[in-house]
PDB file of C-alpha atoms and ligand atoms in Angstrom:
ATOM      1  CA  UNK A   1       0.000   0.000   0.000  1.00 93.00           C
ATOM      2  CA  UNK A   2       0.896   3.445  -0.824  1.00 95.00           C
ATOM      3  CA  UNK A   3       1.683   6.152   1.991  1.00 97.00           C
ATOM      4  CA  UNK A   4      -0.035   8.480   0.610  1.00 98.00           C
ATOM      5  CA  UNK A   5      -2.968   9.298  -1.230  1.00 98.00           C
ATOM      6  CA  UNK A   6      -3.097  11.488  -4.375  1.00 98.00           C
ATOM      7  CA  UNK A   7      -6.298  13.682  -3.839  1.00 98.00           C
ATOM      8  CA  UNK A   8      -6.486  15.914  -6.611  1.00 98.00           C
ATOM      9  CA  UNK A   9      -4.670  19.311  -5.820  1.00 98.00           C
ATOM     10  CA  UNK A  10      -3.266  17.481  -2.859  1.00 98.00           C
ATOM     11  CA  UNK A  11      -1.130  14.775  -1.889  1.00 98.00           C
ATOM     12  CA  UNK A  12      -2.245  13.252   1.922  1.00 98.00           C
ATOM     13  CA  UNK A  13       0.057  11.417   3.929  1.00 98.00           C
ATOM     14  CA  UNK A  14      -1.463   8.651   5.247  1.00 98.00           C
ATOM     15  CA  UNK A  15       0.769   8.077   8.339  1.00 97.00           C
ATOM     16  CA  UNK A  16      -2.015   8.523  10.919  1.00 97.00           C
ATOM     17  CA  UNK A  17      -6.106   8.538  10.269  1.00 98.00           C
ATOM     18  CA  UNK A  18      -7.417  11.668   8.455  1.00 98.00           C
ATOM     19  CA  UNK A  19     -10.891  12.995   9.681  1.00 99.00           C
ATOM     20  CA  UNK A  20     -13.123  13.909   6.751  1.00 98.00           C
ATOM     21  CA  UNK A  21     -16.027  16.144   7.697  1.00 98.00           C
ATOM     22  CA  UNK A  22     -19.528  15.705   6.107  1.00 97.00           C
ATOM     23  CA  UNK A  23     -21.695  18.730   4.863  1.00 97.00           C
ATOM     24  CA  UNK A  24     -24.868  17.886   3.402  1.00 94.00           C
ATOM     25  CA  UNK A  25     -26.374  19.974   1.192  1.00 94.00           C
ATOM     26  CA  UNK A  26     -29.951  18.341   0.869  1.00 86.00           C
ATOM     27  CA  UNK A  27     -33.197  20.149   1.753  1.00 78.00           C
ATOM     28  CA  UNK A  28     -33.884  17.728   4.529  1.00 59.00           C
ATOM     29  CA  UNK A  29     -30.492  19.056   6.485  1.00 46.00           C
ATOM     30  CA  UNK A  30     -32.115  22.544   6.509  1.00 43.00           C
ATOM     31  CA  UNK A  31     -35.712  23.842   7.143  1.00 48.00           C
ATOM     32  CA  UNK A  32     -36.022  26.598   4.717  1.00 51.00           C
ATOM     33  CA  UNK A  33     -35.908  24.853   0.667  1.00 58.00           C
ATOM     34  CA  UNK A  34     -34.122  28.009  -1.009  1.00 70.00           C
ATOM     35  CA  UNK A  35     -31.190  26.820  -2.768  1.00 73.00           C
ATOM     36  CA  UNK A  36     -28.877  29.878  -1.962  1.00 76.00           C
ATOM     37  CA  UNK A  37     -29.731  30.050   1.813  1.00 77.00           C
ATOM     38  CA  UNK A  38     -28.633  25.840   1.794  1.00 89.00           C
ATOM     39  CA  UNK A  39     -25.362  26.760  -0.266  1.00 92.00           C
ATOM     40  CA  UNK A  40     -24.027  29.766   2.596  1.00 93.00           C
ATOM     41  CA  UNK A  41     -25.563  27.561   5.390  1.00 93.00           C
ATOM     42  CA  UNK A  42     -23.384  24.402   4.158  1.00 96.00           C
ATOM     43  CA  UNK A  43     -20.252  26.635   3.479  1.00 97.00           C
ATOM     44  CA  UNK A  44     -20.755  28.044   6.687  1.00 97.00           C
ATOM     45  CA  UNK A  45     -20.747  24.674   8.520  1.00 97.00           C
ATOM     46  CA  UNK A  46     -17.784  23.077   6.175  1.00 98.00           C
ATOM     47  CA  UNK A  47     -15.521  26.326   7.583  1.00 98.00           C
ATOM     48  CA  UNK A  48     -16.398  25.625  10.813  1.00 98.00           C
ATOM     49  CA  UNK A  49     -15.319  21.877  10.232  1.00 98.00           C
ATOM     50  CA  UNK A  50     -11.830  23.246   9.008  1.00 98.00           C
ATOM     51  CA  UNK A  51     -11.325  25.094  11.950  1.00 98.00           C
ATOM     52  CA  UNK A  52     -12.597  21.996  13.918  1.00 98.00           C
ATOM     53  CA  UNK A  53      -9.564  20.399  12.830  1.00 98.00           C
ATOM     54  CA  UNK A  54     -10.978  18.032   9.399  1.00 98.00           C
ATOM     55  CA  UNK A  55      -8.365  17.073   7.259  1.00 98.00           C
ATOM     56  CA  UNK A  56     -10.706  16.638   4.431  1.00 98.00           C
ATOM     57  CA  UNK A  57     -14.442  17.735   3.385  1.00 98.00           C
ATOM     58  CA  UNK A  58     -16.941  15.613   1.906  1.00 98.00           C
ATOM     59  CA  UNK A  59     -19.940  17.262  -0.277  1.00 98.00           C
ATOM     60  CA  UNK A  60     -23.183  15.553  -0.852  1.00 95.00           C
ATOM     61  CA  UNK A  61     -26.290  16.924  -2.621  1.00 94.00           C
ATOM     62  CA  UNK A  62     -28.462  13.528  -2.569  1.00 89.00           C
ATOM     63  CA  UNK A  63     -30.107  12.274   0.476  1.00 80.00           C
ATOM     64  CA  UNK A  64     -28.354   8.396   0.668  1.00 73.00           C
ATOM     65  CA  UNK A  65     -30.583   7.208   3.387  1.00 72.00           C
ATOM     66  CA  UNK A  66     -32.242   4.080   3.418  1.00 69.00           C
ATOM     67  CA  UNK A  67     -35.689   4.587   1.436  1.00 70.00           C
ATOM     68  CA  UNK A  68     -34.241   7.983  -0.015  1.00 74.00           C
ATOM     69  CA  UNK A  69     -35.257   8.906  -3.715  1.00 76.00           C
ATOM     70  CA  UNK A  70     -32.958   9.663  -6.620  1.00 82.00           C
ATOM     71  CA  UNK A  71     -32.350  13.277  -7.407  1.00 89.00           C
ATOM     72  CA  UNK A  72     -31.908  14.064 -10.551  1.00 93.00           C
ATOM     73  CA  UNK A  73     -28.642  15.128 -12.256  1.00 95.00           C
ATOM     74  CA  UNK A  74     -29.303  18.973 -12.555  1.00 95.00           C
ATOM     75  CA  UNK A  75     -30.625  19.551  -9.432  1.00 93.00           C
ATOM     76  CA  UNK A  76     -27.996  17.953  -7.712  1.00 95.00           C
ATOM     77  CA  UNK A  77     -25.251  20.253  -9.275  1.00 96.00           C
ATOM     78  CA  UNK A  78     -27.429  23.357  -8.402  1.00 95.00           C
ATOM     79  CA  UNK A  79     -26.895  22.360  -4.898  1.00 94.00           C
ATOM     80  CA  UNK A  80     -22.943  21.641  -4.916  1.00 96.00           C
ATOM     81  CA  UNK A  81     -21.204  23.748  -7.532  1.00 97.00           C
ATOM     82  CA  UNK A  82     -21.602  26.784  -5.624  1.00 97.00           C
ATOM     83  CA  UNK A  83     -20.545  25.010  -2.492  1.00 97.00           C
ATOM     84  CA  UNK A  84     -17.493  23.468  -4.138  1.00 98.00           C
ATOM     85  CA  UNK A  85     -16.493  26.884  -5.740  1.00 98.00           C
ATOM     86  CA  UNK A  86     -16.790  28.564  -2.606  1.00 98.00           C
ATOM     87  CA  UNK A  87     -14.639  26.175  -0.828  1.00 98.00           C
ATOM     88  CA  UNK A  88     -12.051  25.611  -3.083  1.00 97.00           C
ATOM     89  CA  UNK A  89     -10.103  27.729  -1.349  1.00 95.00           C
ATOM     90  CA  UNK A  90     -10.765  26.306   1.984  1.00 97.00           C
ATOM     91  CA  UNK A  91      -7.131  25.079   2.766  1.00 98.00           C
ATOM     92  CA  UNK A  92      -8.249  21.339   2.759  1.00 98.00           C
ATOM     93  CA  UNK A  93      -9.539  18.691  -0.466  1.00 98.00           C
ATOM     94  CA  UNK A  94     -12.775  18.502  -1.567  1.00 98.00           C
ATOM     95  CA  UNK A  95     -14.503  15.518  -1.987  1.00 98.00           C
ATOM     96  CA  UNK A  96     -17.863  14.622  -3.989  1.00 98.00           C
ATOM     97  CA  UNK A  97     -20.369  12.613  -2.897  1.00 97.00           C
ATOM     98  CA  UNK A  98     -22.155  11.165  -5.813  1.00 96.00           C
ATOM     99  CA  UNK A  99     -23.229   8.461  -8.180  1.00 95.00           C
ATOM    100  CA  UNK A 100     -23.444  10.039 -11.587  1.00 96.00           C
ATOM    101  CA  UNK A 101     -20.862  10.258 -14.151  1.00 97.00           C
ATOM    102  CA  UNK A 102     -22.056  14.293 -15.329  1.00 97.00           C
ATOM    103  CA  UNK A 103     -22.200  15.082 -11.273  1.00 98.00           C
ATOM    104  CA  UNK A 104     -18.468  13.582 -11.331  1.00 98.00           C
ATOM    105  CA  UNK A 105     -17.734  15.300 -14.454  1.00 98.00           C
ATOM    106  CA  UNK A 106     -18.657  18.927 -13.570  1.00 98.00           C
ATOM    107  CA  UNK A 107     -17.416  18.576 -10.027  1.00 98.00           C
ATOM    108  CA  UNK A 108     -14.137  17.879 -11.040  1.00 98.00           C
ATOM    109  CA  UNK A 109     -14.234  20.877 -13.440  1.00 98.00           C
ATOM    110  CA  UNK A 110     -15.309  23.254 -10.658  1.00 98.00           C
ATOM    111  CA  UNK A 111     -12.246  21.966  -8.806  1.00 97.00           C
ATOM    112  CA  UNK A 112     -13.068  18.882  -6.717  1.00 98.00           C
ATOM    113  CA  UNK A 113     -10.275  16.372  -5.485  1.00 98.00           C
ATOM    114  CA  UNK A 114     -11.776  13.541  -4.734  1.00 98.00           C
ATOM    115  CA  UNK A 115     -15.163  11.576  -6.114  1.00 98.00           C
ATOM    116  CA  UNK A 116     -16.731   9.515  -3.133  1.00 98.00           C
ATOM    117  CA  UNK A 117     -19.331   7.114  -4.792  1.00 97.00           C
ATOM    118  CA  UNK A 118     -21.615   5.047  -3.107  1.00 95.00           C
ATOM    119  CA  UNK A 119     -22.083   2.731  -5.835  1.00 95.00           C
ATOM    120  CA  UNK A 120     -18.961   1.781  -6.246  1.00 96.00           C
ATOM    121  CA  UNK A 121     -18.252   3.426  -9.813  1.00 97.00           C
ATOM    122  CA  UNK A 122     -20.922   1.065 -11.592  1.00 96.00           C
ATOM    123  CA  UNK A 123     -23.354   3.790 -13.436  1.00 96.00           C
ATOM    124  CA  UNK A 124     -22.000   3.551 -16.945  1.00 97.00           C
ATOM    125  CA  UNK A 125     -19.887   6.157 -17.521  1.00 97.00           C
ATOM    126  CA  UNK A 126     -18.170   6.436 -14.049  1.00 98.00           C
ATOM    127  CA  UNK A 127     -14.969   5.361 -14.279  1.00 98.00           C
ATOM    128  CA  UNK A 128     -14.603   6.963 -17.693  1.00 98.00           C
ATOM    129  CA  UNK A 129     -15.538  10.201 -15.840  1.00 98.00           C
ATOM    130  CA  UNK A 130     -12.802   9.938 -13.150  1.00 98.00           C
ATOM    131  CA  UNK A 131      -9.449   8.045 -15.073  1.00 97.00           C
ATOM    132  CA  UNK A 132      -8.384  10.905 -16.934  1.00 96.00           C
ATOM    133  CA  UNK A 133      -8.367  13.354 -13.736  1.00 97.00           C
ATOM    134  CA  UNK A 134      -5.555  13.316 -10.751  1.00 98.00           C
ATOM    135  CA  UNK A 135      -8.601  13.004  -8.395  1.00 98.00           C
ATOM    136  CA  UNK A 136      -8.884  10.509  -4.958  1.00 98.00           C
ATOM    137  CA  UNK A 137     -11.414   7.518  -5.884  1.00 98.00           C
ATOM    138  CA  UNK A 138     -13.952   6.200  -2.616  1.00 98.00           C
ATOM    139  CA  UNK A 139     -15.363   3.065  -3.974  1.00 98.00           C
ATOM    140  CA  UNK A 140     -17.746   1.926  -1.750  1.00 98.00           C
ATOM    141  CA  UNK A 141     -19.750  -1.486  -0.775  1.00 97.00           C
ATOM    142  CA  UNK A 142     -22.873  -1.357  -1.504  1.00 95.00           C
ATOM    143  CA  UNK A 143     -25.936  -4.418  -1.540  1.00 91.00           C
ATOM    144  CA  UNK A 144     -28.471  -3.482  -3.472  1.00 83.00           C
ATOM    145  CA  UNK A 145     -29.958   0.508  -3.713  1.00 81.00           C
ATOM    146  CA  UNK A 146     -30.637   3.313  -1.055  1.00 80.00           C
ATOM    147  CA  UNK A 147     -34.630   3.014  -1.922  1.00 81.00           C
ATOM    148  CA  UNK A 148     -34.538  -1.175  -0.880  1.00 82.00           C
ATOM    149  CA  UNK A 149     -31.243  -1.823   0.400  1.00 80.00           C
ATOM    150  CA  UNK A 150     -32.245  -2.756   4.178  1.00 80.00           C
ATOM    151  CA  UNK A 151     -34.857  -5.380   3.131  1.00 81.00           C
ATOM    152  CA  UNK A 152     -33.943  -8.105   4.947  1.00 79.00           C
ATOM    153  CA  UNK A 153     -29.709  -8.299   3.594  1.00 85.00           C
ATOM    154  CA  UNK A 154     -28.349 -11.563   3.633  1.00 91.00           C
ATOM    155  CA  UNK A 155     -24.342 -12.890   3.041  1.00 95.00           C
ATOM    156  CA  UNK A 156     -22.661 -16.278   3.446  1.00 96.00           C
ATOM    157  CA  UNK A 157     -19.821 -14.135   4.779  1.00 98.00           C
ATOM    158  CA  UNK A 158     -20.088 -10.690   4.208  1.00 98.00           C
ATOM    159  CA  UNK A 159     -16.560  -9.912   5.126  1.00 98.00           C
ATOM    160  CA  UNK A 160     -15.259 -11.938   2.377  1.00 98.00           C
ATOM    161  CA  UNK A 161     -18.337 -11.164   0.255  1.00 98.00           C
ATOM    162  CA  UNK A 162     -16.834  -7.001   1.027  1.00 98.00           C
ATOM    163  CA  UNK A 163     -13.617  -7.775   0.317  1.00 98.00           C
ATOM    164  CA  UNK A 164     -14.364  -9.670  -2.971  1.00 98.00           C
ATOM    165  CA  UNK A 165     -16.446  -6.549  -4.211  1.00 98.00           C
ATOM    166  CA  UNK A 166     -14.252  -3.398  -3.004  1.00 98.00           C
ATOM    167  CA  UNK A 167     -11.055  -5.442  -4.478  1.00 98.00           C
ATOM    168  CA  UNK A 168     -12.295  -6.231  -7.564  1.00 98.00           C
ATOM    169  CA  UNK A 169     -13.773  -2.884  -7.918  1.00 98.00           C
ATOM    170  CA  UNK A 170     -10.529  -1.464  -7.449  1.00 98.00           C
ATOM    171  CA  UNK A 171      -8.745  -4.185  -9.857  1.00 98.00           C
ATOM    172  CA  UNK A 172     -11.179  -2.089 -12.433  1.00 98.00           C
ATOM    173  CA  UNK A 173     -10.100   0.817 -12.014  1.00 98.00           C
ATOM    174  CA  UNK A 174      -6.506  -0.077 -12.530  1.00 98.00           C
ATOM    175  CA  UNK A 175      -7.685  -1.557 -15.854  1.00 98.00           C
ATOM    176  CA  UNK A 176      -9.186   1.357 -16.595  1.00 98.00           C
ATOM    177  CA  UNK A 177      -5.504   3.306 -15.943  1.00 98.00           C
ATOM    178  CA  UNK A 178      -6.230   4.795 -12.640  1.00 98.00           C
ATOM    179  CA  UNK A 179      -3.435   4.527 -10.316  1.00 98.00           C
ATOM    180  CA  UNK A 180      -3.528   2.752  -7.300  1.00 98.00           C
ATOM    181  CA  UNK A 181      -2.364   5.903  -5.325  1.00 98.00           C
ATOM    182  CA  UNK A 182      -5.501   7.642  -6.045  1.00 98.00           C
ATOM    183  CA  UNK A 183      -7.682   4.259  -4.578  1.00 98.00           C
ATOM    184  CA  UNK A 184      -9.760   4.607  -1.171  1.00 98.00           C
ATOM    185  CA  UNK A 185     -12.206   1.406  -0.511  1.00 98.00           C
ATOM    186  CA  UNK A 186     -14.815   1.316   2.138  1.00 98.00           C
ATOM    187  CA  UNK A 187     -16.582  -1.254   3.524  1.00 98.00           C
ATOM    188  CA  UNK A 188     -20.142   0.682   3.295  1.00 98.00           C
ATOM    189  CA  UNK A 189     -21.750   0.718   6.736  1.00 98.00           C
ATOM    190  CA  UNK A 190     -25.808   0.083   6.783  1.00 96.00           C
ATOM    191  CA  UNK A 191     -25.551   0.123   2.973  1.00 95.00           C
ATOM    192  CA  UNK A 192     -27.666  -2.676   2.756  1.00 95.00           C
ATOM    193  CA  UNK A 193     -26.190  -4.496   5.951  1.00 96.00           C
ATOM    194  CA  UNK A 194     -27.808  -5.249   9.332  1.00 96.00           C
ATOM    195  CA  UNK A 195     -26.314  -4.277  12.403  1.00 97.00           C
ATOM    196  CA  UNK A 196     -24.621  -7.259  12.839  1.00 97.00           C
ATOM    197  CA  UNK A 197     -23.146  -7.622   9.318  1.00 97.00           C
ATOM    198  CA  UNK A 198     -21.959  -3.804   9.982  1.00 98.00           C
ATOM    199  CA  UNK A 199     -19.984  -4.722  13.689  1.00 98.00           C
ATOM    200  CA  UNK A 200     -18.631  -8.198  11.622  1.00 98.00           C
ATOM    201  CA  UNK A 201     -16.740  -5.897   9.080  1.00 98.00           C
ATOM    202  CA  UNK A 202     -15.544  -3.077  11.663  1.00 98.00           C
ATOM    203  CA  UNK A 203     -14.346  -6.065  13.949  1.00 98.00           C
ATOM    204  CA  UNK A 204     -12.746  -7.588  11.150  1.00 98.00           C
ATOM    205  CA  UNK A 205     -11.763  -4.421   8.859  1.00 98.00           C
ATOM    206  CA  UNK A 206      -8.454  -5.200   7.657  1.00 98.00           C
ATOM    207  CA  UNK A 207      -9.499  -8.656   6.569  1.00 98.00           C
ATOM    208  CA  UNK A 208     -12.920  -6.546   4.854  1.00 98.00           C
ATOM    209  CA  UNK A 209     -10.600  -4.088   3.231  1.00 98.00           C
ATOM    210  CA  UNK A 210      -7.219  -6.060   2.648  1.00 98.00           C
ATOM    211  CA  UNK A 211      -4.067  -4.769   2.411  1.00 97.00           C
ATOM    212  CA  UNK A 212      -3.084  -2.971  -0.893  1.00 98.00           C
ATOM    213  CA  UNK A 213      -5.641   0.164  -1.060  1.00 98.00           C
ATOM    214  CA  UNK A 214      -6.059   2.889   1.852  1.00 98.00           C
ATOM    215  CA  UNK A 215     -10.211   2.662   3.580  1.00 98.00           C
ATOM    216  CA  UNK A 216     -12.350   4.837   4.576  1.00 99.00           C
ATOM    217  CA  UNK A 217     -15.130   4.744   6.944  1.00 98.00           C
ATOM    218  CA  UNK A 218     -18.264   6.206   7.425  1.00 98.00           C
ATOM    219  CA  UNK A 219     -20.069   5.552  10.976  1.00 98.00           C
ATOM    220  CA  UNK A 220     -20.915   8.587  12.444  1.00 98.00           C
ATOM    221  CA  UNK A 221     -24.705   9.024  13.896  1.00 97.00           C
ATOM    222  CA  UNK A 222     -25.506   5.504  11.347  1.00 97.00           C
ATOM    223  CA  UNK A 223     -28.262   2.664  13.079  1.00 97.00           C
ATOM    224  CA  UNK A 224     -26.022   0.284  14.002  1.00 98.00           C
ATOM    225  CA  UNK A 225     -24.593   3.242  16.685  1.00 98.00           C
ATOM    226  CA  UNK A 226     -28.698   3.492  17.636  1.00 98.00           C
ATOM    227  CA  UNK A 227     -29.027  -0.559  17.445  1.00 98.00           C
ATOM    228  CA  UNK A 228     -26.316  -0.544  20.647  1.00 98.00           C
ATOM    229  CA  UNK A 229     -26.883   2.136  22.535  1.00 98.00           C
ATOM    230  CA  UNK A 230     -30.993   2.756  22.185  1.00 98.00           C
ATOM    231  CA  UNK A 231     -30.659   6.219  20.781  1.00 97.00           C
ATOM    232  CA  UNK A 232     -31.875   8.552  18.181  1.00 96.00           C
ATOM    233  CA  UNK A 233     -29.553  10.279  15.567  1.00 95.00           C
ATOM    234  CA  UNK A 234     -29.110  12.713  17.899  1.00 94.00           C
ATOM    235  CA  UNK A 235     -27.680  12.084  20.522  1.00 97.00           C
ATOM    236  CA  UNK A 236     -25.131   9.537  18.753  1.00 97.00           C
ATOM    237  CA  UNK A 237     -22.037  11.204  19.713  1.00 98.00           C
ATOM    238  CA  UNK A 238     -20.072   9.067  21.932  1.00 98.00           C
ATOM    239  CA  UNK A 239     -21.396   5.869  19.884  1.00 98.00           C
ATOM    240  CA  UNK A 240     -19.741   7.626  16.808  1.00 98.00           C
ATOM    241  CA  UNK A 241     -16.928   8.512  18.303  1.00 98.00           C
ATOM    242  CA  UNK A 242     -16.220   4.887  19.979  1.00 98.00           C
ATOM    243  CA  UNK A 243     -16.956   3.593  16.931  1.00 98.00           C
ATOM    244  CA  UNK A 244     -14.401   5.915  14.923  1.00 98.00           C
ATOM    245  CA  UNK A 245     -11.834   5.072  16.952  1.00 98.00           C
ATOM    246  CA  UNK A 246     -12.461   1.477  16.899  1.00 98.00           C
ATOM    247  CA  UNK A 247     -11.791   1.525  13.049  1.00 98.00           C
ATOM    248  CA  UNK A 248      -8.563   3.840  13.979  1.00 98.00           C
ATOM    249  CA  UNK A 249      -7.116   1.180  16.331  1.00 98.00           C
ATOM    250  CA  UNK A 250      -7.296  -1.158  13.105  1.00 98.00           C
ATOM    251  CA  UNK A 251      -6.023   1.071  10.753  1.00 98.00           C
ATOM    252  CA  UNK A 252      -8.509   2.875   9.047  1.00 98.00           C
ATOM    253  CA  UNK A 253      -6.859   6.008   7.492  1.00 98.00           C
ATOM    254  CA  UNK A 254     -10.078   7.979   6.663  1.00 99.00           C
ATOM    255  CA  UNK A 255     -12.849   8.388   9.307  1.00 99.00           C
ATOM    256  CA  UNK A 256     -15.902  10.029   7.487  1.00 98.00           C
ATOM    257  CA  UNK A 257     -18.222  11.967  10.284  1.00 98.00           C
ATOM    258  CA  UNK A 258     -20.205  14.951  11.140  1.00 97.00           C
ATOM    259  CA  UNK A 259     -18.592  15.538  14.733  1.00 98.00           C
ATOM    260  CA  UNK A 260     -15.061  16.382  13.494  1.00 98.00           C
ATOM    261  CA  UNK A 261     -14.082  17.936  17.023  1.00 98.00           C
ATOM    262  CA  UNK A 262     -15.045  15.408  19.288  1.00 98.00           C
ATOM    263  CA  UNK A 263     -13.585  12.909  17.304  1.00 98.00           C
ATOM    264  CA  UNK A 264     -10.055  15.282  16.151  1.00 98.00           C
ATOM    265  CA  UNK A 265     -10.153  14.712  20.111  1.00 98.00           C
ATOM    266  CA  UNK A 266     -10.066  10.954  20.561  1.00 98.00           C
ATOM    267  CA  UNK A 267      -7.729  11.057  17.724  1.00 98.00           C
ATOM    268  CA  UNK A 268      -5.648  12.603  19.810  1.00 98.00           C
ATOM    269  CA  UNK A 269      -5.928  11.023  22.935  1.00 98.00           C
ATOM    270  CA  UNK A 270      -5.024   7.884  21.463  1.00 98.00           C
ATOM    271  CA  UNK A 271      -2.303   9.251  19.189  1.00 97.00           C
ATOM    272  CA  UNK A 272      -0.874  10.169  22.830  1.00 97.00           C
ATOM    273  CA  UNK A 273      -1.101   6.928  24.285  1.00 96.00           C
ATOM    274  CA  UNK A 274       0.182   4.929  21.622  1.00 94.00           C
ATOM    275  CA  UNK A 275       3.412   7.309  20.541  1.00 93.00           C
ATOM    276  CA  UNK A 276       3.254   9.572  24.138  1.00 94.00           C
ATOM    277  CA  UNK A 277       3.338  13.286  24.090  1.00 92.00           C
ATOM    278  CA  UNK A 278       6.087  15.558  22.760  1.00 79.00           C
ATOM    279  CA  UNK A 279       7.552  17.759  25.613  1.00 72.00           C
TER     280      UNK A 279
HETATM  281  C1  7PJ B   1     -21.267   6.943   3.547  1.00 55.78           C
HETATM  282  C2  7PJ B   1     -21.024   7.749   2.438  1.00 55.78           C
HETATM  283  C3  7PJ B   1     -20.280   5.979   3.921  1.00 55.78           C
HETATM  284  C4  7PJ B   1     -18.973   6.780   2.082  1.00 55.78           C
HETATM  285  C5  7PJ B   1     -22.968   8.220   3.262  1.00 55.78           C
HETATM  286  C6  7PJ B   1     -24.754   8.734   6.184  1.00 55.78           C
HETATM  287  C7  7PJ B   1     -25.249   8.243   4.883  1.00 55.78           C
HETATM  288  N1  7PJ B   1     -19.894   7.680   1.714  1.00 55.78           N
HETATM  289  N2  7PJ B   1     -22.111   8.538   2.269  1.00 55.78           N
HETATM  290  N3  7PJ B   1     -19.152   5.946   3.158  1.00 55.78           N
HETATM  291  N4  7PJ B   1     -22.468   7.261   4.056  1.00 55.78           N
HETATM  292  N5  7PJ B   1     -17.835   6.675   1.392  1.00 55.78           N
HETATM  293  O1  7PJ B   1     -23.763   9.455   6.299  1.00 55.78           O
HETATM  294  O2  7PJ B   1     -25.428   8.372   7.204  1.00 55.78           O
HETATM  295  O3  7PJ B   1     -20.412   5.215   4.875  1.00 55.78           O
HETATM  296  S1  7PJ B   1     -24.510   8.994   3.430  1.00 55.78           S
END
């Protein structure tokens, strides 16, 4: 594995776990549906995340819950492009959380570094849109789609079943000319998983993820935090937070999560116990 990652306009070392904050810019994050007021609201938050301490930002436009519709193409480029133009000068990468090849495309144009798809680069077109750029790739496990993905998911052994599909997604993009420096996989937590498929693969991550390609994980606030401790969304802080540094003690390098303080913190804490504190 390489010790780095090439992420567009930057090149990350991935010595210890990188803390990518999450700003949604959907209409079900805010109250009020006007486009502009969700664009300064979302900057607003990712610079706050910055100074919080994230080493990375991650941009979404389309709701990825479980049950959540499509949105289409257009609308979810009104709701990025001015977030990723505003940001570009934020001091940190930017990556892109979506599906479609023109999303991919025009995000990359407007100066995005990475391209975080939840589907793992299958839409035709996807790779295609991403080879020729110097961006990050997040290919993701997914079983099934967001609209039916939690009915009733079943595996033989889903952490060989993950590992199978994130490393021959990856072997792909190789094909495809992408270097391997640019590769991210993630194991997909409560993409089509139950809560004891999703504490199987963060148990046994590096066996889930194998050993040539950097992962990434998202946890923060997810059901299988609610499914151990009994609560809502929330008030899923320390659940996130445990579970974040869980995947840190086995070698995650990219912790995806909407508390980037608190967890900057444990990060920190543990950084200090393993390697002690500089005088
Ligand atoms: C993930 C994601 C994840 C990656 C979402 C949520 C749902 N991208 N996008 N990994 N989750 N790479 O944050 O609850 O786990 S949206």
């Amino acid at each position: 594995m390489h010790d780095h990652l090439q992420c567009g306009r930057f090149r990350l070392s991935l010595e210890r776990p990188l803390v990518m904050g999450i700003v949604n810019v959907t209409p079900d994050s805010f109250s009020d549906g006007n486009v502009h007021f969700r664009a300064d609201q979302a900057v607003a938050h990712a610079r706050l995340l910055v100074e919080e301490g994230a080493d990375l930002l991650d941009i979404g436009g389309e709701s990825t819950r479980p049950g959540a519709q499509a949105v289409p193409a257009d609308e979810e480029l009104r709701r990025i492009l001015p977030v990723i133009e505003a940001l570009r000068d934020c001091g940190v990468p930017l990556s892109v959380d979506t599906c479609k090849p023109d999303v991919m495309r025009a995000a990359l144009a407007a100066g995005a570094d990475m391209i975080n798809d939840i589907g793992g680069f299958s839409a035709p077109g996807a790779v295609q849109a991403v080879a020729d750029a110097d961006c990050a790739l997040c290919l993701m496990h997914m079983r099934g789609e967001p609209r039916t993905m939690q009915d009733a998911p079943a595996y033989q052994d889903v952490v060989a079943e993950v590992h199978d599909y994130l490393n021959q997604g990856a072997q792909r993009l190789r094909r495809a000319g992408i270097d391997a420096d640019r590769i991210v996989l993630d194991p997909g937590f409560g993409f089509g998983k139950t809560a004891a498929h999703n504490y199987t693969l963060l148990r046994d991550l590096p066996q889930a993820v194998g050993r040539e390609y950097p992962s990434l994980l998202g946890l923060s606030r997810k059901s299988m935090i609610g499914a151990v401790t009994g609560r809502p969304a929330s008030r899923r802080l320390g659940g996130s937070v445990a579970a974040a540094l869980a995947g840190a003690i086995r070698g995650a390098h990219i912790l995806r999560v909407h508390d980037v303080a608190d967890t900057v913190d444990a990060l920190r804490v543990w950084s200090a116990v393993e390697q002690g504190v500089r005088a």
